[in-house]
Backbone as CSV, one residue per row, in Angstrom:
resi,resn,N_x,N_y,N_z,CA_x,CA_y,CA_z,C_x,C_y,C_z
1,GLN,12.937,-17.233,3.487,11.838,-17.406,4.456,10.974,-16.150,4.473
2,VAL,9.674,-16.332,4.250,8.724,-15.225,4.263,8.053,-15.183,5.627
3,GLN,7.938,-13.984,6.187,7.303,-13.849,7.494,6.336,-12.682,7.506
4,PHE,5.271,-12.822,8.298,4.285,-11.757,8.494,4.086,-11.546,9.993
5,VAL,3.911,-10.288,10.388,3.509,-9.963,11.754,2.240,-9.141,11.655
6,GLU,1.109,-9.790,12.010,-0.204,-9.150,11.905,-0.662,-8.693,13.277
7,SER,-1.413,-7.592,13.311,-1.954,-7.106,14.569,-3.193,-6.267,14.307
8,GLY,-3.972,-6.034,15.368,-5.091,-5.104,15.281,-6.471,-5.716,15.305
9,GLY,-6.570,-7.024,15.266,-7.894,-7.634,15.306,-8.508,-7.530,16.692
10,GLY,-9.785,-7.944,16.804,-10.432,-7.926,18.103,-11.936,-7.889,17.986
11,LEU,-12.578,-7.559,19.105,-14.032,-7.476,19.181,-14.447,-6.013,19.154
12,VAL,-15.436,-5.696,18.324,-15.912,-4.317,18.209,-17.416,-4.346,17.984
13,GLN,-18.092,-3.310,18.444,-19.538,-3.222,18.247,-19.860,-2.775,16.820
14,PRO,-21.043,-3.115,16.335,-21.452,-2.611,15.018,-21.347,-1.093,14.946
15,GLY,-20.829,-0.613,13.830,-20.607,0.813,13.663,-19.247,1.277,14.128
16,GLY,-18.511,0.409,14.790,-17.192,0.765,15.301,-16.101,0.654,14.258
17,SER,-14.853,0.865,14.717,-13.696,0.871,13.825,-12.578,0.007,14.392
18,LEU,-11.786,-0.525,13.488,-10.564,-1.238,13.831,-9.526,-0.937,12.764
19,ARG,-8.247,-1.045,13.144,-7.162,-0.872,12.186,-6.246,-2.077,12.251
20,LEU,-6.116,-2.765,11.134,-5.218,-3.910,11.040,-3.871,-3.467,10.472
21,SER,-2.814,-4.102,10.970,-1.469,-3.847,10.461,-0.793,-5.172,10.141
22,CYS,0.085,-5.148,9.159,0.827,-6.356,8.798,2.180,-5.958,8.240
23,ALA,3.236,-6.411,8.913,4.592,-6.185,8.433,5.100,-7.469,7.792
24,ALA,5.540,-7.359,6.547,6.030,-8.528,5.802,7.539,-8.447,5.645
25,SER,8.175,-9.590,5.661,9.619,-9.617,5.462,10.032,-10.927,4.817
26,GLY,11.166,-10.876,4.129,11.683,-12.079,3.501,13.060,-11.804,2.947
27,SER,14.036,-12.500,3.455,15.401,-12.265,2.997,15.517,-12.640,1.519
28,ARG,16.183,-11.810,0.760,16.426,-12.003,-0.675,15.165,-11.835,-1.518
29,PHE,14.050,-11.413,-0.912,12.823,-11.196,-1.654,12.549,-9.702,-1.761
30,SER,11.909,-9.303,-2.867,11.320,-7.969,-2.943,9.805,-8.160,-2.894
31,ILE,9.096,-7.128,-2.482,7.658,-7.224,-2.268,6.920,-6.371,-3.278
32,GLY,5.910,-6.947,-3.899,5.073,-6.223,-4.839,3.757,-5.849,-4.190
33,ALA,2.669,-6.331,-4.755,1.350,-6.022,-4.212,1.185,-6.594,-2.808
34,MET,0.401,-5.887,-1.997,0.037,-6.360,-0.662,-1.472,-6.196,-0.502
35,GLY,-2.024,-6.829,0.508,-3.461,-6.689,0.687,-3.997,-7.497,1.837
36,TRP,-5.317,-7.626,1.849,-6.014,-8.366,2.887,-7.099,-9.240,2.267
37,TYR,-7.214,-10.454,2.783,-8.296,-11.366,2.466,-9.021,-11.677,3.775
38,ARG,-10.226,-12.238,3.681,-10.926,-12.650,4.882,-11.703,-13.936,4.632
39,GLN,-11.907,-14.663,5.723,-12.628,-15.923,5.636,-13.574,-16.032,6.819
40,ALA,-14.870,-16.055,6.522,-15.888,-16.237,7.551,-16.107,-17.740,7.765
41,PRO,-16.640,-18.121,8.918,-16.867,-19.553,9.184,-17.710,-20.207,8.100
42,GLY,-17.233,-21.323,7.576,-17.972,-22.065,6.571,-17.927,-21.482,5.172
43,LYS,-17.121,-20.443,4.985,-17.055,-19.803,3.676,-15.633,-19.833,3.139
44,GLN,-15.482,-19.519,1.853,-14.152,-19.489,1.249,-13.439,-18.192,1.599
45,ARG,-12.143,-18.186,1.384,-11.350,-16.980,1.619,-11.562,-16.026,0.444
46,ASP,-11.932,-14.785,0.744,-12.242,-13.791,-0.284,-11.348,-12.568,-0.169
47,LEU,-11.140,-11.921,-1.290,-10.380,-10.678,-1.331,-11.154,-9.572,-0.621
48,VAL,-10.450,-8.778,0.170,-11.021,-7.568,0.768,-10.487,-6.345,0.038
49,ALA,-9.173,-6.225,-0.027,-8.558,-5.067,-0.674,-7.106,-5.386,-0.984
50,THR,-6.612,-4.774,-2.052,-5.194,-4.881,-2.390,-4.645,-3.497,-2.724
51,ILE,-3.329,-3.381,-2.636,-2.666,-2.133,-2.975,-1.352,-2.478,-3.657
52,SER,-1.099,-1.849,-4.799,0.134,-2.106,-5.529,1.295,-1.365,-4.882
53,GLU,2.493,-1.671,-5.348,3.668,-0.996,-4.816,3.582,0.511,-5.080
54,GLY,2.908,0.884,-6.150,2.759,2.296,-6.494,1.542,2.958,-5.873
55,GLY,0.749,2.194,-5.090,-0.367,2.788,-4.363,-1.723,2.657,-5.032
56,ILE,-1.819,1.891,-6.094,-3.116,1.684,-6.741,-3.907,0.671,-5.899
57,THR,-5.150,1.033,-5.574,-5.957,0.218,-4.673,-7.115,-0.460,-5.388
58,ASN,-7.554,-1.553,-4.800,-8.702,-2.301,-5.315,-9.471,-2.829,-4.112
59,TYR,-10.819,-2.670,-4.135,-11.647,-3.073,-3.003,-12.769,-4.002,-3.454
60,GLU,-13.123,-4.919,-2.574,-14.331,-5.712,-2.757,-15.520,-4.773,-2.566
61,ASP,-16.589,-4.982,-3.328,-17.689,-4.016,-3.369,-18.289,-3.728,-1.996
62,SER,-18.440,-4.730,-1.152,-19.151,-4.527,0.116,-18.375,-3.671,1.112
63,VAL,-17.089,-3.440,0.872,-16.293,-2.632,1.815,-15.947,-1.256,1.269
64,LYS,-16.296,-1.000,0.014,-15.999,0.310,-0.573,-16.680,1.416,0.228
65,GLY,-15.916,2.468,0.510,-16.444,3.581,1.281,-16.354,3.393,2.782
66,ARG,-16.044,2.171,3.231,-15.922,1.910,4.670,-14.493,1.532,5.057
67,PHE,-13.807,0.802,4.199,-12.440,0.346,4.477,-11.457,1.144,3.626
68,THR,-10.264,1.381,4.183,-9.200,2.049,3.455,-7.908,1.263,3.640
69,ILE,-7.292,0.879,2.517,-6.017,0.181,2.571,-4.900,1.175,2.268
70,SER,-3.777,1.012,2.957,-2.617,1.863,2.712,-1.366,1.042,3.014
71,ARG,-0.210,1.564,2.626,1.030,0.845,2.879,2.177,1.816,3.092
72,ASP,3.186,1.322,3.792,4.426,2.048,4.006,5.518,1.182,3.389
73,ASN,5.979,1.556,2.205,6.952,0.718,1.495,8.277,0.608,2.242
74,ALA,8.675,1.658,2.939,9.938,1.632,3.679,9.907,0.576,4.789
75,LYS,8.699,0.308,5.308,8.550,-0.660,6.395,7.945,-1.975,5.920
76,ASN,7.659,-2.095,4.608,6.984,-3.288,4.068,5.745,-3.630,4.882
77,THR,4.977,-2.612,5.199,3.811,-2.768,6.067,2.560,-2.315,5.333
78,VAL,1.497,-3.085,5.493,0.205,-2.748,4.923,-0.793,-2.582,6.051
79,TYR,-1.707,-1.640,5.870,-2.712,-1.318,6.887,-4.110,-1.454,6.282
80,LEU,-5.072,-1.743,7.141,-6.468,-1.746,6.721,-7.275,-1.023,7.790
81,GLN,-7.717,0.178,7.462,-8.594,0.939,8.359,-10.024,0.550,8.053
82,MET,-10.710,0.019,9.042,-12.077,-0.473,8.863,-13.025,0.368,9.704
83,ASN,-13.918,1.077,9.049,-14.907,1.918,9.716,-16.313,1.393,9.438
84,SER,-17.263,1.849,10.229,-18.673,1.459,10.057,-18.808,-0.052,9.933
85,LEU,-18.170,-0.758,10.846,-18.151,-2.208,10.772,-19.535,-2.801,10.980
86,LYS,-19.778,-3.909,10.271,-21.056,-4.613,10.328,-20.812,-6.049,10.791
87,SER,-21.871,-6.688,11.245,-21.727,-8.063,11.717,-21.205,-8.975,10.614
88,GLU,-21.564,-8.670,9.381,-21.105,-9.511,8.274,-19.626,-9.331,7.948
89,ASP,-18.966,-8.385,8.589,-17.517,-8.234,8.446,-16.760,-9.198,9.357
90,THR,-17.477,-9.886,10.221,-16.839,-10.841,11.120,-16.173,-11.955,10.327
91,ALA,-14.868,-12.129,10.566,-14.090,-13.119,9.817,-12.663,-13.131,10.363
92,VAL,-11.902,-14.115,9.899,-10.459,-14.076,10.100,-9.869,-13.324,8.910
93,TYR,-9.069,-12.317,9.201,-8.472,-11.484,8.161,-7.014,-11.891,7.970
94,PHE,-6.648,-12.145,6.719,-5.309,-12.625,6.373,-4.578,-11.561,5.569
95,CYS,-3.382,-11.244,6.006,-2.499,-10.379,5.255,-1.967,-11.128,4.040
96,TYR,-1.768,-10.413,2.939,-1.285,-11.013,1.693,-0.132,-10.178,1.137
97,ALA,0.830,-10.854,0.536,1.901,-10.155,-0.177,2.403,-11.023,-1.324
98,ARG,2.775,-10.369,-2.394,3.424,-11.060,-3.515,4.916,-10.762,-3.431
99,PHE,5.694,-11.812,-3.310,7.141,-11.678,-3.206,7.790,-12.043,-4.538
100,TYR,8.936,-11.422,-4.833,9.685,-11.714,-6.043,11.127,-12.066,-5.679
101,VAL,11.627,-13.126,-6.318,13.034,-13.475,-6.168,13.469,-14.150,-7.451
102,GLY,14.536,-13.652,-8.022,15.061,-14.254,-9.237,14.059,-14.319,-10.369
103,GLY,13.160,-13.319,-10.469,12.179,-13.306,-11.541,10.970,-14.174,-11.308
104,VAL,10.905,-14.825,-10.174,9.773,-15.704,-9.833,8.909,-15.007,-8.790
105,SER,7.582,-15.053,-8.973,6.672,-14.454,-7.999,6.063,-15.534,-7.104
106,ILE,5.899,-15.185,-5.837,5.334,-16.113,-4.851,4.271,-15.377,-4.066
107,ASP,3.026,-15.905,-4.080,1.955,-15.334,-3.281,1.938,-16.000,-1.909
108,SER,1.848,-15.191,-0.869,1.906,-15.738,0.481,0.919,-15.010,1.383
109,TRP,0.398,-15.738,2.384,-0.568,-15.177,3.332,-0.079,-15.370,4.768
110,GLY,-0.461,-14.419,5.630,-0.146,-14.539,7.041,-1.059,-15.536,7.725
111,GLN,-0.918,-15.649,9.037,-1.667,-16.647,9.793,-3.071,-16.189,10.120
112,GLY,-3.341,-14.911,10.002,-4.680,-14.403,10.212,-4.900,-13.790,11.571
113,THR,-5.815,-12.823,11.610,-6.219,-12.189,12.861,-7.746,-12.112,12.877
114,GLN,-8.321,-12.455,14.016,-9.780,-12.525,14.125,-10.374,-11.132,14.313
115,VAL,-11.411,-10.840,13.528,-12.208,-9.625,13.698,-13.647,-10.073,13.960
116,THR,-14.180,-9.647,15.099,-15.550,-10.000,15.471,-16.352,-8.731,15.694
117,VAL,-17.443,-8.582,14.961,-18.317,-7.418,15.087,-19.627,-7.889,15.713
118,SER,-19.828,-7.483,16.960,-20.996,-7.970,17.692,-21.329,-7.018,18.826
119,SER,-22.616,-6.911,19.130,-23.040,-6.101,20.271,-23.157,-6.963,21.523
């Protein structure tokens, strides 16, 4: 059973900051890459940022320089520090993790946390 505990979403004014957290767990699973996706109303779910188990990061172009992804491997937790937020960042943000068991990889997403950027 794979589980996620996401937190940190909310309402913030343009130019403000938020920090998302997500703790992943799964008995008999090991965790590889982790990250965040987002989905705005009426749009598809898109990648925001990912981080490998070794700390290699990848960002969607529109968030480069504003968002920072990090992880704590001991806690199986991934973070997303979001600065200089814009109205177009408004979306439901989903935690992502790739789990491994018996040589098989499984991609899984959390239930999502709402981020609203508005004055």
